[in-house]
PDB file of C-alpha atoms in Angstrom:
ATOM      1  CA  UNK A   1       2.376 -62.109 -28.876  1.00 95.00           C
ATOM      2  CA  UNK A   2       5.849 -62.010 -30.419  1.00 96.00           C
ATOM      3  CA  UNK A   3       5.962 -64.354 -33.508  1.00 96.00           C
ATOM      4  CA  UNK A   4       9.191 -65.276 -34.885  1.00 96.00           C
ATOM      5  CA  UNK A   5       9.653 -65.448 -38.850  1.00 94.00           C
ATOM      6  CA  UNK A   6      13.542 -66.725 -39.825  1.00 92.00           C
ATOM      7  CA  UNK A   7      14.972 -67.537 -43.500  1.00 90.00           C
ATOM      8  CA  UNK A   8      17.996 -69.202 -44.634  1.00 87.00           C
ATOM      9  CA  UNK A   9      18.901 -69.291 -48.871  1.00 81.00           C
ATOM     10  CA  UNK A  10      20.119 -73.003 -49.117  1.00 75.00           C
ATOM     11  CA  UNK A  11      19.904 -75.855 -47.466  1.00 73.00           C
ATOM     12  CA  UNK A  12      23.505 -75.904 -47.276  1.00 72.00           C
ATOM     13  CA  UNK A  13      22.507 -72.903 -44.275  1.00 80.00           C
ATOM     14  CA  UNK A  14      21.518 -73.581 -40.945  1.00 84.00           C
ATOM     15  CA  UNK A  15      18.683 -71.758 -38.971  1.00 88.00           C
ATOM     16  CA  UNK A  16      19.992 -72.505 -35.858  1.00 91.00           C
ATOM     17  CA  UNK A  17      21.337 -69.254 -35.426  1.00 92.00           C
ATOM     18  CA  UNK A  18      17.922 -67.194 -36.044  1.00 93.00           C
ATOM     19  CA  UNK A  19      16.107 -69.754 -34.137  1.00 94.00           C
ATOM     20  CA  UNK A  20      18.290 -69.537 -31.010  1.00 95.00           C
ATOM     21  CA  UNK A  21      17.999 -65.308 -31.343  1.00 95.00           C
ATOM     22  CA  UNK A  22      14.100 -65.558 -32.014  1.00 96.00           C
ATOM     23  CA  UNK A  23      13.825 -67.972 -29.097  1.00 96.00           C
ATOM     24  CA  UNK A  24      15.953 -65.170 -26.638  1.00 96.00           C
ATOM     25  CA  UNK A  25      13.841 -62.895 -27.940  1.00 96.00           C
ATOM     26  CA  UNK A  26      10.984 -64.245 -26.752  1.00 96.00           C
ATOM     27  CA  UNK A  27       8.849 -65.662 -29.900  1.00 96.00           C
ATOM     28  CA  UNK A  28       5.925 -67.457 -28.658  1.00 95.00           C
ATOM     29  CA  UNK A  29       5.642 -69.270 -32.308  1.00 95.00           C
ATOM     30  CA  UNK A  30       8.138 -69.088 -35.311  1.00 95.00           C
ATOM     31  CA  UNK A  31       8.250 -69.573 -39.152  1.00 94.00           C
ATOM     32  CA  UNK A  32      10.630 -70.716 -41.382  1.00 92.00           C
ATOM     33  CA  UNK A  33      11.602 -71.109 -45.021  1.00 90.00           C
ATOM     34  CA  UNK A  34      14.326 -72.164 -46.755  1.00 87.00           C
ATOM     35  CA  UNK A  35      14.681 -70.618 -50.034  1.00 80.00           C
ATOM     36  CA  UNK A  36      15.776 -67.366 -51.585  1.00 77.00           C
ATOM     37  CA  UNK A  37      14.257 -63.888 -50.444  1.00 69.00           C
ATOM     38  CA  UNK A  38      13.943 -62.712 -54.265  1.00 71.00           C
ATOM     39  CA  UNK A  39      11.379 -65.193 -53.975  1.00 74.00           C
ATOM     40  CA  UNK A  40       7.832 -63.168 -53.405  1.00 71.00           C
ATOM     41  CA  UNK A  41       5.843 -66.761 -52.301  1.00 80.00           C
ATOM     42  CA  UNK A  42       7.395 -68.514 -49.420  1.00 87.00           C
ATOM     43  CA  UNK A  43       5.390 -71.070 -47.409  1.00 89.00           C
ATOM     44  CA  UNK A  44       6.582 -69.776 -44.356  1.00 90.00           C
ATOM     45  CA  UNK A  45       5.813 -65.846 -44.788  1.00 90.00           C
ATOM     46  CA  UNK A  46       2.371 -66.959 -46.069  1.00 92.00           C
ATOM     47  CA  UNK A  47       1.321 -69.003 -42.383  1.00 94.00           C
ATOM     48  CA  UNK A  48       3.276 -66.393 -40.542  1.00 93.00           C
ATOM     49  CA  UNK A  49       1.249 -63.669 -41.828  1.00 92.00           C
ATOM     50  CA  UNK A  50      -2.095 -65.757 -41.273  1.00 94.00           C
ATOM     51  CA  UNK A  51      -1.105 -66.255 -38.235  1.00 93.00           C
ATOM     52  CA  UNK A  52      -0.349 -62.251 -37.071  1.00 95.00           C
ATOM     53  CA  UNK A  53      -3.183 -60.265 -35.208  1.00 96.00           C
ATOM     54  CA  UNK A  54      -3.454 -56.859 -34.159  1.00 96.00           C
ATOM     55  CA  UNK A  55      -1.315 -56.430 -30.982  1.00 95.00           C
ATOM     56  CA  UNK A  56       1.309 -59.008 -31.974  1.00 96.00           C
ATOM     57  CA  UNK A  57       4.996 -58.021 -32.754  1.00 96.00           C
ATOM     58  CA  UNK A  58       6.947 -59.459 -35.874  1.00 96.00           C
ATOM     59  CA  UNK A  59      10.688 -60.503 -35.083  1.00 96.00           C
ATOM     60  CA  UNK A  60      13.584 -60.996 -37.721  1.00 95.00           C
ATOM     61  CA  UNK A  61      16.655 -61.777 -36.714  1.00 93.00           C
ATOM     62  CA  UNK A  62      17.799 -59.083 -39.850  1.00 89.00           C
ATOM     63  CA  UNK A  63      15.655 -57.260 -42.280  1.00 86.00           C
ATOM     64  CA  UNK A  64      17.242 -59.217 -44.768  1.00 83.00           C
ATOM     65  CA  UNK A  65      15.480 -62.107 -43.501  1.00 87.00           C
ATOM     66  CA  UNK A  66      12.155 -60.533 -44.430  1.00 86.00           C
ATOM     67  CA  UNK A  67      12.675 -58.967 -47.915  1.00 79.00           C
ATOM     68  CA  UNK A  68      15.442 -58.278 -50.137  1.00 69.00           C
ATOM     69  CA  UNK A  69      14.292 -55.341 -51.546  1.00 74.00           C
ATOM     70  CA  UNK A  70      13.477 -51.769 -50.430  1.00 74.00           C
ATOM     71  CA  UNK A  71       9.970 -52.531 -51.799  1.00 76.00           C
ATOM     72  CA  UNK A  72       9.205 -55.731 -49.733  1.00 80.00           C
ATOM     73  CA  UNK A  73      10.068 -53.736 -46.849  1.00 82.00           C
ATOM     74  CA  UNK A  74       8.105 -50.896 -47.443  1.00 80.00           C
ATOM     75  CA  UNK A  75       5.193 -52.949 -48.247  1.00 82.00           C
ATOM     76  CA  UNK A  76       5.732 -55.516 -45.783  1.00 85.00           C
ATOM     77  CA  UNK A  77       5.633 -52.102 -43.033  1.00 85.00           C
ATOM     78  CA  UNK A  78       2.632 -50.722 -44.679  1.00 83.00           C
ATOM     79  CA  UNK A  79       0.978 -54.266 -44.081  1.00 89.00           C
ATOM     80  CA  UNK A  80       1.749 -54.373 -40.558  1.00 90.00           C
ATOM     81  CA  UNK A  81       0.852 -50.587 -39.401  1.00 86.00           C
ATOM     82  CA  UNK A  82      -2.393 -51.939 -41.153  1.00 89.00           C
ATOM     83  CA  UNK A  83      -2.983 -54.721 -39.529  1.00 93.00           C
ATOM     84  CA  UNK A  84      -1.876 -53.178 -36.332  1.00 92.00           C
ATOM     85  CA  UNK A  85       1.270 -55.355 -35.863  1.00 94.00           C
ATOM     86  CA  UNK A  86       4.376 -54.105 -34.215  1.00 93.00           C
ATOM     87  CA  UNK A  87       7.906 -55.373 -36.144  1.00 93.00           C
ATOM     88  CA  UNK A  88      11.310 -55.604 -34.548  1.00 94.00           C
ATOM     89  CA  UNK A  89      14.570 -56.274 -35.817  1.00 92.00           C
ATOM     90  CA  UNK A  90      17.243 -58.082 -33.847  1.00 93.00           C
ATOM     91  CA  UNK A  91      20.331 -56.928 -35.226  1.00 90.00           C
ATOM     92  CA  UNK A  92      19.849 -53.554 -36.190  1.00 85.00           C
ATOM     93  CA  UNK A  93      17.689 -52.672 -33.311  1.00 87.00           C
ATOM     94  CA  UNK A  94      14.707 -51.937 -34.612  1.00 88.00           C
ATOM     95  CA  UNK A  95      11.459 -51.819 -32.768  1.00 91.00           C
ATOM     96  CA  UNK A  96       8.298 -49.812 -34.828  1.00 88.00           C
ATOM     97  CA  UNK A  97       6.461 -49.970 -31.185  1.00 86.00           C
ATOM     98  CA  UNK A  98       8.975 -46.709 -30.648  1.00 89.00           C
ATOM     99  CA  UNK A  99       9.222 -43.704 -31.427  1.00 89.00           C
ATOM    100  CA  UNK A 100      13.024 -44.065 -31.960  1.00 87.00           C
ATOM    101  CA  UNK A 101      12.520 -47.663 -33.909  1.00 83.00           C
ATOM    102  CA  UNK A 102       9.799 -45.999 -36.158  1.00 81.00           C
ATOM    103  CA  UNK A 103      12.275 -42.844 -37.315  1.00 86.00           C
ATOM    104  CA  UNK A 104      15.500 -45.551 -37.934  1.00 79.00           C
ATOM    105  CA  UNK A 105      12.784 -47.591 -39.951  1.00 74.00           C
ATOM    106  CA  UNK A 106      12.021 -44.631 -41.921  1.00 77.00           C
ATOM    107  CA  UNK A 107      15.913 -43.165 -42.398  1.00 81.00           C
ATOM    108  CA  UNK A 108      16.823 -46.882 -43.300  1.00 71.00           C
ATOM    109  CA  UNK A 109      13.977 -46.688 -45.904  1.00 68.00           C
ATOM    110  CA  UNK A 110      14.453 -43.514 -47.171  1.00 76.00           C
ATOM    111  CA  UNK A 111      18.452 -43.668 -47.757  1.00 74.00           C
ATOM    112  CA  UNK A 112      18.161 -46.656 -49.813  1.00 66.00           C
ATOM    113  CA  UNK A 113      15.238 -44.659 -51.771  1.00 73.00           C
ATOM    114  CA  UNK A 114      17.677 -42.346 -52.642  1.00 81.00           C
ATOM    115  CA  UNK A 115      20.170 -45.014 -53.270  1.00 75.00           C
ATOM    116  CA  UNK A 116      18.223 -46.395 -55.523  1.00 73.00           C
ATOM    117  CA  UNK A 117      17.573 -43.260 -57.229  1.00 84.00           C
ATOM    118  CA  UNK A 118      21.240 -42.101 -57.504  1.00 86.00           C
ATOM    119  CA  UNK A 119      21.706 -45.253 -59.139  1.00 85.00           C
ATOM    120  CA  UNK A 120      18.697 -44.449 -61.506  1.00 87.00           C
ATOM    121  CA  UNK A 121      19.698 -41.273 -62.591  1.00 93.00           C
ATOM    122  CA  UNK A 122      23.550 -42.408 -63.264  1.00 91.00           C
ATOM    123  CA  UNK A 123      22.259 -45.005 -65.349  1.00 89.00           C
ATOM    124  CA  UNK A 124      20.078 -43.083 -67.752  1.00 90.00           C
ATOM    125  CA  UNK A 125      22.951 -40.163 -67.803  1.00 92.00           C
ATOM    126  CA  UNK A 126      25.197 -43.206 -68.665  1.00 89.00           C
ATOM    127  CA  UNK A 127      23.127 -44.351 -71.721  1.00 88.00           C
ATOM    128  CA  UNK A 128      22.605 -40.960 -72.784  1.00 89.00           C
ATOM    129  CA  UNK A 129      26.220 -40.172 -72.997  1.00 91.00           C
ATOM    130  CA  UNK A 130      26.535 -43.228 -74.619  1.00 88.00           C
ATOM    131  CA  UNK A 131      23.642 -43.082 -77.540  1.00 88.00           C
ATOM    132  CA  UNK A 132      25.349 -39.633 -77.932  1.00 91.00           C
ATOM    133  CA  UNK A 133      28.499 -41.715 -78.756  1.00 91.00           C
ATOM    134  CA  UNK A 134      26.953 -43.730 -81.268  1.00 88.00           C
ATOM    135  CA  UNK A 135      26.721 -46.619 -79.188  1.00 84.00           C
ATOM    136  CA  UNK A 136      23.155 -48.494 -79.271  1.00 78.00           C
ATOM    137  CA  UNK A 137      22.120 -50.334 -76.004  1.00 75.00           C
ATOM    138  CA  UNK A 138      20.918 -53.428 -75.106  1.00 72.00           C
ATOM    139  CA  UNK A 139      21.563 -57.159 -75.900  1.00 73.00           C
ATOM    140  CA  UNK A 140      23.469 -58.687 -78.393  1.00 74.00           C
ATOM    141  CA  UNK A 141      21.678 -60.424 -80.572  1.00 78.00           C
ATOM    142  CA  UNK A 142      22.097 -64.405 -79.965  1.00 81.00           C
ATOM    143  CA  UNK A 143      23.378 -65.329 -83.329  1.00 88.00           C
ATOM    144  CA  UNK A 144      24.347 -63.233 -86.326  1.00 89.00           C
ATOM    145  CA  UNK A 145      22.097 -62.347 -89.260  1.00 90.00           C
ATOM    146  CA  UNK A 146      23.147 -65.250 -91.375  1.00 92.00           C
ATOM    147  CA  UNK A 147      21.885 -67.656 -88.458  1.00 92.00           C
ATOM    148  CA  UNK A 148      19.222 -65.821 -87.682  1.00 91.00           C
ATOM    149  CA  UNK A 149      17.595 -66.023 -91.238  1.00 92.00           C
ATOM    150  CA  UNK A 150      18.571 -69.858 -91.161  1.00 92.00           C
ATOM    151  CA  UNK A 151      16.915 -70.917 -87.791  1.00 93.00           C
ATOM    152  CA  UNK A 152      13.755 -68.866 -89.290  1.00 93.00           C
ATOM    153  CA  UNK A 153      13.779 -70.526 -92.689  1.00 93.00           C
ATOM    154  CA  UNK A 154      13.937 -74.625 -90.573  1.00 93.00           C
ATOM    155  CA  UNK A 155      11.403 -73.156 -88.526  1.00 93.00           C
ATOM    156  CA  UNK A 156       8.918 -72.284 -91.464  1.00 93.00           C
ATOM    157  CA  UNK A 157      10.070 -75.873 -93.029  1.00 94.00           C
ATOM    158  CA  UNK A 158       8.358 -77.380 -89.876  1.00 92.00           C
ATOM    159  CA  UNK A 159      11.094 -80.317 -90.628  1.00 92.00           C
ATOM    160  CA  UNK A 160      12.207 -80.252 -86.849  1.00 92.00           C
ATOM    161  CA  UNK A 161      10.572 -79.721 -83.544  1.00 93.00           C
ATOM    162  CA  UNK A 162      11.177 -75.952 -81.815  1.00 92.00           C
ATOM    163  CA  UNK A 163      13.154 -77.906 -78.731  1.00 93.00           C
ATOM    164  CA  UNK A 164      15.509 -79.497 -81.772  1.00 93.00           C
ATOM    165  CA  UNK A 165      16.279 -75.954 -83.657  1.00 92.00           C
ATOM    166  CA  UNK A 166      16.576 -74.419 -79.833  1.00 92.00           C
ATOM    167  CA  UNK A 167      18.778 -77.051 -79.520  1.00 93.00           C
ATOM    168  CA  UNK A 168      20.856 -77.057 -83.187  1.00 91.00           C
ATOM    169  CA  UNK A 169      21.433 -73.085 -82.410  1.00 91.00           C
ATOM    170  CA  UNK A 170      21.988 -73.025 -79.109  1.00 91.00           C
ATOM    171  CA  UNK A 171      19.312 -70.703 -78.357  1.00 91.00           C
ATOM    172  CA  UNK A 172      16.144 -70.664 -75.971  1.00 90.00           C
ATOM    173  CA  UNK A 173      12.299 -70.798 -77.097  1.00 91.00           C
ATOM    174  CA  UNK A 174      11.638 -66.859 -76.538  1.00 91.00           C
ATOM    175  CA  UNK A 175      14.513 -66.298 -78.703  1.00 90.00           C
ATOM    176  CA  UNK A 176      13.711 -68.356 -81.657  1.00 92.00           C
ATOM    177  CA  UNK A 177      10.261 -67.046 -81.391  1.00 92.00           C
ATOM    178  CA  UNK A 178      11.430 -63.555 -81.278  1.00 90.00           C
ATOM    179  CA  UNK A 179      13.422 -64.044 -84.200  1.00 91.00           C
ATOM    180  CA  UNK A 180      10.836 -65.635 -86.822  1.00 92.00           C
ATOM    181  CA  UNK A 181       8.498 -62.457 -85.586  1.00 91.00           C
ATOM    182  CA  UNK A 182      11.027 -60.605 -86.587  1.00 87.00           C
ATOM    183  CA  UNK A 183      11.526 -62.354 -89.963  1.00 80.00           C
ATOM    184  CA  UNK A 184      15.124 -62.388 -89.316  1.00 60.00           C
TER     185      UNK A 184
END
């Protein structure tokens, strides 16, 4: 059985499109969300993959659509060889059930690997060059020592609530917290 899974970011979207490709594509049953693919938990993905059994076919109208992230992919993939589940993809022509869809998965999967580690490696060269400079990494601090030591002196006073100091400074919870460890 092909089962159809389709995702759109905002409401402000519309699904039509993916619906009218899964439906020509000849989904049997379809799933839907409407909220960001960073997001690991989405109604939709969960009932879809209840729903999959060994011998049916996953269809995305992109990859996208599935999982932002090399990762998702790859484990989404994994999943699916595992349960015996085939997976197609509409617009770049993917179709695991092939030999030919199987390889493009793979090349697809393995460029953005090295992508990713390019990307890696650049980054800790870029900090290295950059310690070697003197410079130290990382966030600046939200407010200067002077604040600092003044949020963490009302805070030991206990003479207003975390969400008022938060507030009075500008800063969040983890912060404030983060500073009286500190003893700023």
């Amino acid at each position: 059985m092909l089962i159809g899974y389709g995702r759109i970011s905002t409401q402000d979207q519309n699904l039509d499109l993916q619906k009218d490709a899964l439906k020509r594509a000849g989904c049997e049953k379809t799933f839907f969300d409407t909220i960001s693919g960073t997001v690991a938990k989405r109604t939709g993905l969960e009932q879809l993959r209840e729903q999959l059994r060994e011998g049916d076919t996953l269809v995305v109208w992109r990859l996208d659509r599935l999982g932002r992230s090399l990762r998702d992919l790859i484990d989404w993939m994994t999943w699916l060889e595992g349960q015996g589940v085939g997976f197609k993809s509409l617009q770049e022509n993917i179709d695991t059930q092939t030999p030919t869809g199987k390889l493009t998965f793979h090349i697809f999967a393995s460029i953005a690997e090295f992508e990713r580690s390019l990307i890696r490696e650049r980054t800790h060269a870029g900090l290295a060059a950059a310690r070697a400079r003197g410079k130290k990494g990382g966030r600046a601090k939200a407010l200067d020592k002077t604040k600092r030591k003044a949020v963490v002196q009302l805070y030991h006073a206990k003479e207003n609530t975390i969400p008022e100091l938060c507030k009075m400074f500008g800063i969040s919870k983890p912060t404030l917290y983060s500073y009286v460890k500190a003893g700023s």
